[in-house]
XYZ file of C-alpha atoms in Angstrom:
661
model
C 26.848 95.119 -57.858
C 24.478 97.522 -56.067
C 21.495 95.398 -57.068
C 23.160 92.299 -55.643
C 23.764 93.987 -52.300
C 20.162 95.184 -52.209
C 18.725 91.782 -53.102
C 21.018 90.122 -50.573
C 19.794 92.493 -47.838
C 16.149 91.783 -48.644
C 16.748 88.011 -48.665
C 18.637 88.098 -45.346
C 15.868 90.162 -43.712
C 13.193 87.776 -45.019
C 14.948 84.575 -43.878
C 15.932 86.069 -40.525
C 12.339 87.199 -39.880
C 10.995 83.699 -40.514
C 13.688 81.935 -38.448
C 13.398 84.395 -35.565
C 9.587 84.192 -35.452
C 9.537 80.370 -35.591
C 12.283 79.966 -33.010
C 10.782 82.404 -30.508
C 7.263 81.027 -30.944
C 8.528 77.469 -30.459
C 10.454 78.467 -27.369
C 7.522 80.101 -25.635
C 5.111 77.280 -26.571
C 7.298 74.445 -25.263
C 8.757 76.568 -22.441
C 12.344 76.371 -23.737
C 14.065 79.748 -23.157
C 16.978 78.590 -25.314
C 14.861 78.759 -28.437
C 13.710 82.253 -27.499
C 17.331 83.329 -27.088
C 18.256 81.871 -30.468
C 15.312 83.641 -32.098
C 16.139 87.048 -30.670
C 19.709 86.762 -31.960
C 18.308 86.833 -35.498
C 16.570 90.199 -35.014
C 19.801 92.157 -35.730
C 19.993 90.325 -39.069
C 16.473 91.507 -39.912
C 17.500 95.070 -39.069
C 20.826 94.813 -40.891
C 19.309 93.304 -44.018
C 16.728 96.059 -44.249
C 19.336 98.789 -43.772
C 21.560 97.279 -46.462
C 18.665 97.157 -48.946
C 17.697 100.799 -48.300
C 21.301 101.996 -48.615
C 21.615 100.053 -51.864
C 18.464 101.648 -53.302
C 19.482 105.177 -52.305
C 22.960 104.616 -53.733
C 21.463 103.394 -57.004
C 19.185 106.432 -57.202
C 21.941 108.925 -56.408
C 24.327 107.297 -58.904
C 21.579 107.009 -61.539
C 22.198 103.293 -61.899
C 19.760 102.634 -64.750
C 20.669 98.956 -64.869
C 18.062 98.588 -62.109
C 14.562 98.666 -63.558
C 13.082 100.649 -60.659
C 15.729 103.377 -60.978
C 15.285 103.602 -64.745
C 11.526 104.030 -64.372
C 11.568 106.499 -61.479
C 14.739 108.525 -61.818
C 16.514 110.645 -64.430
C 19.762 112.538 -64.591
C 17.976 115.895 -64.436
C 15.784 114.935 -61.450
C 16.442 117.384 -58.569
C 18.219 115.904 -55.547
C 15.230 115.964 -53.122
C 13.079 114.078 -55.630
C 15.922 111.691 -56.403
C 16.027 110.725 -52.731
C 12.226 110.636 -52.541
C 12.214 108.400 -55.597
C 12.479 105.441 -53.247
C 8.782 105.815 -52.400
C 7.631 107.170 -55.771
C 6.415 103.806 -57.068
C 5.276 100.372 -55.945
C 8.494 98.436 -55.291
C 10.228 101.303 -53.510
C 7.189 102.035 -51.365
C 7.136 98.435 -50.137
C 10.869 98.750 -49.406
C 10.160 101.867 -47.335
C 7.318 100.063 -45.556
C 9.667 97.220 -44.607
C 12.340 99.633 -43.413
C 9.935 101.620 -41.201
C 8.547 98.359 -39.804
C 12.061 97.165 -38.977
C 12.772 100.479 -37.223
C 9.727 99.937 -34.999
C 10.763 96.310 -34.432
C 14.246 97.327 -33.334
C 12.861 99.994 -30.980
C 10.458 97.518 -29.365
C 13.239 94.935 -29.095
C 15.536 97.479 -27.414
C 12.802 98.876 -25.149
C 11.919 95.417 -23.782
C 15.391 93.833 -24.017
C 15.357 93.060 -20.287
C 11.948 91.371 -20.461
C 12.518 88.842 -23.211
C 11.521 86.087 -20.803
C 8.019 87.601 -20.604
C 5.598 85.720 -22.927
C 3.674 88.951 -23.550
C 6.786 90.583 -25.025
C 7.864 87.442 -26.891
C 4.536 86.977 -28.660
C 4.443 90.684 -29.545
C 7.877 90.362 -31.177
C 6.772 87.183 -32.960
C 3.742 89.012 -34.373
C 5.883 91.889 -35.620
C 8.358 89.434 -37.148
C 5.539 87.663 -39.004
C 4.478 91.009 -40.501
C 8.136 91.689 -41.407
C 8.398 88.278 -43.066
C 5.304 88.994 -45.178
C 6.583 92.313 -46.529
C 10.106 91.075 -47.168
C 8.620 88.040 -48.924
C 6.824 90.477 -51.232
C 10.189 92.073 -52.016
C 11.816 88.714 -52.645
C 8.952 87.779 -54.964
C 6.489 89.955 -56.898
C 7.789 93.420 -55.891
C 11.536 92.971 -56.123
C 12.940 96.530 -56.163
C 16.296 95.362 -57.542
C 15.207 93.698 -60.797
C 17.852 94.244 -63.506
C 17.313 95.347 -67.094
C 18.901 93.498 -69.994
C 19.218 96.721 -72.027
C 20.458 99.662 -69.960
C 19.030 103.037 -71.095
C 21.220 106.145 -71.322
C 18.757 108.034 -69.118
C 15.783 107.193 -66.977
C 12.177 108.213 -67.380
C 12.067 110.158 -64.131
C 9.405 110.211 -61.397
C 5.756 110.850 -62.071
C 5.592 114.608 -62.833
C 3.067 115.130 -60.040
C 5.612 113.694 -57.600
C 8.385 116.131 -58.497
C 6.412 119.340 -58.428
C 6.387 120.125 -54.689
C 8.793 119.507 -51.821
C 6.009 118.026 -49.664
C 6.426 114.867 -51.745
C 9.602 114.274 -49.745
C 7.739 114.361 -46.404
C 4.096 113.337 -46.893
C 4.577 109.601 -47.736
C 7.218 108.861 -45.039
C 5.059 110.546 -42.405
C 2.054 108.486 -43.478
C 4.171 105.337 -43.280
C 5.330 106.190 -39.761
C 1.651 106.288 -38.817
C 0.488 103.313 -40.866
C 3.309 101.005 -39.822
C 3.390 102.299 -36.257
C 0.018 100.703 -35.540
C 1.758 97.339 -35.887
C 3.083 97.766 -32.326
C -0.264 98.016 -30.470
C -1.654 95.330 -32.782
C 1.227 93.007 -31.881
C 0.665 93.506 -28.145
C -3.096 93.029 -28.548
C -2.522 89.692 -30.316
C 0.000 88.793 -27.614
C -2.504 89.599 -24.870
C -5.090 87.370 -26.542
C -2.620 84.490 -26.938
C -1.277 84.682 -23.385
C -4.648 85.385 -21.790
C -3.302 88.488 -20.046
C -6.307 90.549 -20.939
C -6.178 93.177 -18.242
C -4.820 96.647 -18.745
C -1.122 95.725 -18.833
C -0.791 95.526 -22.605
C -2.468 98.914 -22.932
C 0.084 100.531 -20.649
C 2.925 98.973 -22.643
C 1.676 100.416 -25.931
C 0.232 103.775 -24.886
C 3.027 105.943 -26.281
C 3.529 103.775 -29.358
C -0.126 104.278 -30.242
C 0.043 108.032 -29.692
C 3.161 108.360 -31.851
C 1.622 106.307 -34.676
C -1.624 108.287 -34.508
C 0.213 111.621 -34.443
C 2.343 110.699 -37.470
C -0.704 109.512 -39.405
C -2.557 112.718 -38.528
C 0.311 114.925 -39.655
C 0.790 112.820 -42.791
C -2.864 113.293 -43.767
C -2.584 117.059 -43.238
C 0.582 117.199 -45.356
C -1.221 115.190 -48.038
C -4.055 117.713 -48.099
C -1.542 120.540 -48.350
C 0.258 118.804 -51.233
C -3.037 118.221 -53.061
C -4.046 121.858 -52.585
C -0.776 123.253 -53.940
C -0.029 120.730 -56.709
C -3.153 119.257 -58.286
C -4.588 122.630 -59.269
C -8.217 122.015 -58.418
C -8.347 124.366 -55.441
C -9.218 121.756 -52.830
C -7.440 119.617 -50.260
C -9.745 116.604 -49.867
C -11.833 114.893 -52.529
C -12.925 111.660 -50.785
C -10.631 109.858 -53.191
C -10.446 106.085 -52.412
C -6.761 106.368 -51.581
C -7.377 109.375 -49.338
C -10.078 107.347 -47.611
C -7.606 104.489 -47.198
C -5.517 106.672 -44.878
C -8.560 108.190 -43.171
C -10.115 104.845 -42.145
C -7.337 103.732 -39.749
C -7.219 107.301 -38.453
C -10.895 107.076 -37.470
C -10.585 103.719 -35.704
C -7.263 104.736 -34.144
C -8.859 107.904 -32.764
C -11.720 105.873 -31.334
C -9.203 103.525 -29.694
C -7.217 106.378 -28.111
C -10.417 107.625 -26.450
C -11.938 104.297 -25.422
C -8.676 102.994 -23.961
C -9.055 105.625 -21.233
C -12.274 103.950 -20.156
C -10.595 100.558 -19.887
C -7.663 101.937 -17.938
C -9.920 103.789 -15.519
C -12.932 101.479 -15.200
C -11.820 98.111 -16.691
C -14.539 98.337 -19.363
C -14.601 97.909 -23.165
C -11.987 95.148 -23.347
C -13.471 93.430 -26.389
C -14.143 96.761 -28.042
C -10.581 98.000 -27.561
C -9.033 94.789 -28.845
C -11.331 94.932 -31.842
C -10.465 98.570 -32.506
C -6.703 98.166 -32.377
C -6.809 95.056 -34.573
C -9.222 96.760 -36.990
C -6.890 99.746 -37.233
C -3.986 97.559 -38.282
C -6.176 95.544 -40.650
C -7.361 98.781 -42.276
C -3.747 99.816 -42.895
C -3.315 96.587 -44.862
C -6.604 97.215 -46.696
C -5.390 100.717 -47.489
C -2.151 99.274 -48.835
C -4.211 96.952 -51.026
C -6.268 99.848 -52.394
C -3.154 101.923 -53.061
C -0.938 99.283 -54.599
C -3.166 96.738 -56.292
C -4.440 98.964 -59.102
C -8.101 98.274 -58.230
C -8.882 102.000 -57.987
C -8.095 104.834 -60.361
C -6.485 107.672 -58.451
C -3.681 110.167 -58.789
C -2.402 108.726 -55.505
C -2.557 105.057 -56.519
C 0.087 102.931 -58.202
C -0.571 100.999 -61.403
C -1.703 97.400 -61.666
C 0.543 94.973 -59.811
C 0.750 91.352 -58.800
C 0.558 91.925 -55.067
C -3.158 92.702 -54.793
C -4.062 89.082 -54.074
C -1.194 88.788 -51.574
C -2.361 91.835 -49.619
C -6.004 90.767 -49.726
C -5.047 87.315 -48.444
C -2.961 88.847 -45.643
C -5.856 91.145 -44.700
C -8.182 88.127 -44.565
C -5.758 86.209 -42.339
C -5.507 89.160 -39.941
C -9.283 89.424 -39.652
C -9.789 85.663 -39.170
C -7.002 85.339 -36.598
C -8.246 88.356 -34.646
C -11.866 87.211 -34.608
C -10.829 83.659 -33.724
C -8.702 84.776 -30.785
C -11.408 87.101 -29.444
C -14.010 84.323 -29.651
C -11.579 81.911 -27.968
C -11.000 84.336 -25.082
C -14.601 85.466 -24.898
C -15.243 84.400 -21.298
C -12.108 86.104 -20.015
C -12.930 89.358 -21.758
C -15.917 90.179 -19.598
C -15.565 93.681 -18.196
C -15.877 94.122 -14.424
C -17.163 97.692 -14.725
C -20.392 99.187 -16.022
C -21.665 102.633 -16.951
C -23.356 104.158 -13.928
C -24.945 107.150 -15.626
C -25.396 108.570 -19.132
C -24.004 111.821 -17.693
C -20.474 110.508 -17.147
C -17.165 110.614 -18.959
C -17.247 106.934 -19.822
C -20.727 107.327 -21.361
C -19.486 110.278 -23.429
C -16.511 108.219 -24.627
C -18.866 105.408 -25.567
C -20.956 107.830 -27.630
C -17.739 109.154 -29.137
C -16.768 105.626 -30.181
C -20.174 104.937 -31.703
C -19.831 108.067 -33.838
C -16.287 107.235 -34.935
C -17.409 103.700 -35.735
C -20.328 105.030 -37.788
C -17.990 107.442 -39.561
C -15.589 104.615 -40.430
C -18.475 102.481 -41.708
C -19.750 105.306 -43.923
C -16.308 105.887 -45.429
C -15.602 102.167 -45.825
C -18.965 101.550 -47.499
C -18.529 104.414 -49.952
C -14.990 103.298 -50.767
C -15.404 99.533 -51.072
C -18.974 99.177 -52.376
C -18.115 100.194 -55.985
C -15.246 97.675 -55.972
C -17.512 94.881 -54.751
C -20.152 95.659 -57.392
C -17.528 95.712 -60.134
C -16.061 92.409 -58.944
C -19.499 90.757 -58.903
C -21.042 91.914 -62.194
C -18.491 94.135 -63.926
C -20.483 97.374 -63.517
C -18.459 100.495 -62.703
C -20.070 102.648 -60.024
C -18.851 105.889 -58.542
C -19.681 107.073 -55.035
C -18.967 110.771 -55.201
C -18.380 113.668 -52.866
C -22.115 114.401 -52.235
C -22.571 111.016 -50.518
C -19.590 111.485 -48.212
C -20.447 115.102 -47.392
C -24.091 114.322 -46.698
C -23.225 111.422 -44.395
C -20.208 112.950 -42.651
C -21.578 116.384 -41.734
C -24.011 115.252 -39.000
C -21.384 112.911 -37.560
C -18.772 115.671 -37.588
C -20.891 118.237 -35.751
C -21.969 115.580 -33.229
C -18.298 114.870 -32.506
C -17.703 118.584 -31.967
C -20.509 118.608 -29.410
C -18.995 115.654 -27.572
C -15.585 117.364 -27.634
C -17.189 120.163 -25.625
C -19.075 117.997 -23.159
C -16.807 114.990 -22.522
C -13.810 116.850 -21.000
C -15.947 118.510 -18.340
C -17.759 115.330 -17.257
C -16.450 113.412 -14.243
C -16.168 109.635 -14.140
C -19.191 107.645 -12.981
C -21.805 110.417 -12.634
C -22.311 114.163 -13.003
C -24.830 116.437 -11.364
C -26.798 119.143 -13.140
C -25.104 121.775 -10.973
C -21.653 120.549 -11.984
C -22.498 120.667 -15.699
C -24.005 124.115 -15.373
C -20.885 125.411 -13.640
C -18.415 123.928 -16.078
C -20.288 124.637 -19.291
C -21.248 128.193 -18.421
C -18.369 129.975 -20.157
C -18.144 127.603 -23.137
C -21.869 128.264 -23.731
C -21.298 132.001 -23.510
C -18.516 131.693 -26.098
C -20.771 129.662 -28.389
C -23.579 132.219 -28.081
C -21.264 135.136 -28.824
C -19.911 133.237 -31.841
C -23.275 132.551 -33.453
C -24.405 136.161 -32.880
C -21.160 137.500 -34.380
C -21.387 135.205 -37.408
C -24.947 136.251 -38.200
C -24.088 139.917 -37.612
C -21.252 139.707 -40.148
C -23.655 138.284 -42.713
C -22.596 134.648 -42.664
C -25.345 132.290 -43.761
C -25.810 128.558 -44.135
C -26.961 126.020 -41.574
C -23.998 123.644 -41.517
C -21.208 126.249 -41.315
C -23.008 128.212 -38.591
C -23.587 125.043 -36.565
C -19.935 124.113 -37.082
C -18.630 127.499 -35.914
C -20.944 127.519 -32.894
C -20.035 124.031 -31.730
C -16.354 124.720 -32.442
C -16.524 127.698 -30.092
C -18.326 125.520 -27.528
C -15.629 122.835 -27.751
C -12.824 125.413 -27.706
C -14.223 126.884 -24.501
C -14.181 123.479 -22.799
C -10.631 122.691 -23.976
C -9.237 126.100 -23.022
C -10.930 125.855 -19.635
C -9.095 122.650 -18.816
C -5.788 123.983 -20.128
C -6.249 127.147 -18.067
C -6.846 125.095 -14.921
C -3.772 122.982 -15.615
C -1.502 125.983 -16.207
C -2.859 127.710 -13.117
C -2.098 124.606 -11.084
C 1.456 124.533 -12.447
C 1.939 128.201 -11.558
C 0.663 127.723 -8.020
C 3.054 124.832 -7.469
C 6.006 126.985 -8.511
C 6.609 125.365 -11.890
C 6.578 126.771 -15.397
C 3.114 127.658 -16.632
C 3.865 125.857 -19.898
C 4.534 122.657 -17.953
C 0.800 122.581 -17.423
C 0.410 121.599 -21.081
C 2.278 118.311 -20.832
C 0.739 114.944 -20.046
C -1.828 112.870 -21.836
C -4.924 114.739 -20.636
C -3.660 118.249 -21.295
C -1.801 117.310 -24.471
C -5.090 115.818 -25.610
C -6.776 119.167 -25.048
C -4.141 120.827 -27.246
C -4.983 118.228 -29.907
C -8.647 119.173 -29.490
C -7.750 122.820 -30.147
C -6.041 121.716 -33.368
C -9.094 119.683 -34.395
C -11.300 122.709 -33.755
C -9.116 124.890 -36.002
C -9.311 122.248 -38.733
C -13.108 122.052 -38.353
C -13.438 125.842 -38.655
C -11.236 125.891 -41.756
C -13.206 123.073 -43.380
C -16.517 124.728 -42.544
C -15.426 128.091 -43.947
C -13.638 126.890 -47.076
C -16.320 124.345 -47.887
C -19.166 126.868 -47.625
C -17.848 130.301 -48.556
C -15.261 129.694 -51.283
C -15.919 131.521 -54.549
C -14.665 130.690 -58.035
C -14.669 132.676 -61.266
C -13.383 131.733 -64.723
C -12.121 134.550 -66.937
C -10.629 135.023 -70.433
C -7.944 137.705 -70.574
C -5.639 139.148 -73.213
C -2.224 140.582 -72.262
C -2.782 143.911 -70.522
C -6.468 143.217 -69.856
C -7.892 143.405 -66.312
C -10.902 142.061 -64.439
C -12.387 142.760 -61.007
C -13.355 139.878 -58.730
C -14.434 140.191 -55.065
C -13.027 143.691 -54.826
C -9.615 142.788 -56.295
C -8.263 143.780 -59.701
C -6.404 141.088 -61.656
C -4.325 142.073 -64.689
C -2.861 139.560 -67.123
C 0.619 140.848 -68.039
C 1.698 138.097 -70.440
C 3.691 134.894 -70.407
C 7.276 133.767 -69.956
C 8.783 130.544 -71.272
C 11.981 128.961 -70.051
C 13.584 125.546 -69.927
C 14.271 124.123 -66.472
C 16.110 120.802 -66.257
C 15.097 119.946 -69.772
C 11.397 120.704 -69.242
C 9.556 123.629 -70.817
C 7.930 125.844 -68.170
C 5.286 128.353 -69.290
C 4.471 130.976 -66.648
C 1.512 133.340 -67.012
C 2.084 136.546 -65.065
C -0.966 137.925 -63.252
C -0.787 141.128 -61.217
C -3.146 141.647 -58.296
C -4.274 145.180 -57.314
C -1.322 146.716 -59.157
C 1.141 145.108 -56.760
C 2.448 141.592 -56.469
C 2.749 139.513 -59.621
C 1.660 135.886 -59.350
C 2.778 133.152 -61.685
C 0.620 130.090 -62.292
C 2.525 127.805 -64.632
C 2.428 124.814 -66.959
C 5.381 122.413 -67.098
C 5.794 120.042 -70.011
C 7.627 116.869 -69.001
C 8.892 115.447 -72.289
C 10.042 112.118 -70.853
C 6.522 111.286 -69.632
C 4.641 113.258 -72.285
C 2.643 115.111 -69.629
C 1.801 118.741 -68.979
C 1.383 119.562 -65.297
C -0.275 122.761 -64.109
C 0.914 124.444 -60.938
C -1.423 127.033 -59.410
C -0.316 130.277 -57.821
C -1.431 130.500 -54.198
C -1.229 133.696 -52.183
C -1.882 132.767 -48.574
C -3.430 135.198 -46.129
C -4.540 134.968 -42.536
C -8.219 134.738 -43.462
C -8.227 134.198 -47.229
C -6.173 132.527 -49.954
C -6.196 133.846 -53.516
C -5.802 130.880 -55.811
C -5.102 131.294 -59.531
C -4.807 128.382 -61.925
C -4.490 128.118 -65.688
C -7.353 126.496 -67.564
C -6.003 127.096 -71.077
C -2.732 128.747 -72.046
C -2.598 131.074 -75.078
C -2.385 129.091 -78.298
C -2.979 131.767 -80.969
C -1.750 135.186 -82.018
C -4.263 136.982 -79.804
C -2.634 135.540 -76.686
C -5.936 134.967 -74.869
C -5.538 132.889 -71.697
C -8.213 131.241 -69.572
C -7.896 131.409 -65.774
C -9.805 130.263 -62.736
C -9.513 132.666 -59.803
C -10.704 131.387 -56.457
C -11.135 132.885 -53.020
C -10.489 130.219 -50.362
C -11.341 131.426 -46.842
C -9.504 130.226 -43.706
C -7.290 127.693 -45.516
C -4.202 128.711 -43.536
C -5.926 127.600 -40.324
C -6.252 124.090 -41.696
C -2.460 123.743 -41.829
C -2.038 125.540 -38.494
C -4.562 123.149 -36.939
C -2.558 120.186 -38.233
C 0.628 121.505 -36.628
C -1.231 122.137 -33.368
C -2.512 118.547 -33.413
C 1.034 117.270 -33.978
C 2.328 119.455 -31.128
C -0.448 118.244 -28.828
C 0.407 114.637 -29.639
C 4.026 115.314 -28.701
C 2.914 116.859 -25.393
C 0.756 113.791 -24.736
C 3.792 111.503 -24.883
C 5.614 113.475 -22.176
C 4.854 112.094 -18.699
C 2.860 114.566 -16.679
C 2.348 114.864 -12.973
C 0.096 111.970 -12.026
C -3.164 112.399 -10.216
C -3.842 110.069 -7.339
C -5.404 106.917 -8.715
C -8.451 106.952 -6.484
C -11.445 107.198 -8.742
C -14.422 109.182 -7.477
C -17.170 106.880 -6.310
C -19.820 109.522 -5.925
C -20.855 112.695 -7.616
C -17.952 115.135 -7.377
C -18.516 118.796 -6.764
C -17.386 121.243 -9.409
C -14.788 122.751 -7.064
C -13.330 119.342 -6.153
C -12.987 118.207 -9.742
C -11.557 121.534 -10.882
C -8.985 121.281 -8.089
C -7.996 117.843 -9.333
C -7.766 119.038 -12.931
C -5.605 121.973 -11.928
C -3.156 119.561 -10.316
C -2.832 117.292 -13.328
C 0.232 118.459 -15.187
């Protein structure tokens, strides 16, 4: 019965999406508002069908309805409640169901937000575009990825989720947050396509989608950070990013989305970069579909990826259609996309944003090439190639430090043109901070070119960001408002995001350059000294938790706290999963993982003990970025729209910045 309700909901959502899209598109093409009205009346059926299907799946999981194939393969009676709920996105069919549900949530919000403007062709075509995307994903669920397929022989118990997906609570939050980001980029994409179709290629569509883009970008950012945290605490290798193809699949739209968020400011202010911005927003959405293909087609081997499936060709075809339609529309509107503005000087904010976009574009190309090239070679001649971490690190480091430099310079540049005196005045204290940082690092014995450059430029960028935030808070105080109100608004929220990025950059630079690792063999009661700490192996404990054997090796550090790296044997899947012990500190993590558990009478165990510097600041930086994104969505006090037409003095521009809250 539950499966029937779920299948019915999926079918209703699919049919309603198609009917609504066709009716609304027909109405706007032939100028018949009646058809548009009929089409919009089907949107509640899309929403209702999706909700019914999700409720049906969650009910089946919670009731352990093993008559449904998906539940039998991804749930068991002893699965803890959080992982039972999260089972909906633990495998292919459920993840597509979640994708459709999140997409429908965005569709309903857009429909409600613009409910009084459904006679506007820009809004109608945006809804039609979103409905077409809905129809595609619900068609997948009707066809090759039906989450409600029934079994002829019902098992007494299910197999349970992948052991790696029931070993940390972040599994319940990381995928949904990524989906909120991935799917959220459908909204700006839909309005970009609508602008191209209607010919309204000014800045109007950008204003309509500004907050939607920020929310999607913020969710994707936080989802990536949570994914790194999950990898660090679960996979047992001591890292948080391995340039895995599926990790890259989430990073690619983040790069192009970040470029878009910066370059859109230039179009709003100067009317420039229209083709570039349309290309960026459409590329971002297309890359989310490409990422879905990489994750769910089985073409890559990854702990993050699902097994082989039938939807790879569907997703690749949909990606191709998106690219062709986007390119075709941009070519069709080519004459109307000419920008009225031009860059007046290389020492201007718009020039810095252009350089920023070139770097983000280069970064995306490097990651895309390293991710896709092995797949192309294998498809052409069957050879298996591997593009490893050295390639990505070697190519990304110069781009990363260049972006840090631009983060320092761009915020202090005025629009149009800057004078040498202005730059000297505004960069004085950030340069002092950078100088003090490099001297302090060398004095404390830190070595290595890349980390020292990273720390120095991070201090430089932090000085510029804190300068602007200080001006904004001072302006709020002088006007009699809360000092913290100076943090709200897109410009100042963006500076808070920059602070988060700087913290992440420092953590990556430190952990990537100064981490140490030692492997030791210890008998019960035996100790070893590593980096000034004494580690004593006390012995092991074995216990059964929810039907799985858990072996915990007790390791005491400096005669105090006892840590417990463990091995869990999941009988249903026939897997043994190691869980490291992580002791987090403000400046250093101590990370202990089991290499080999004792298997003889001597009880000798093999451990890897790692020192991971500054890891905590990676997670803190992610939360700061999320907080800054939230501040950016709150309307701030608007500056007068008159753009400076000549070189502004440092005092004049600082006065303007202080008033922007």
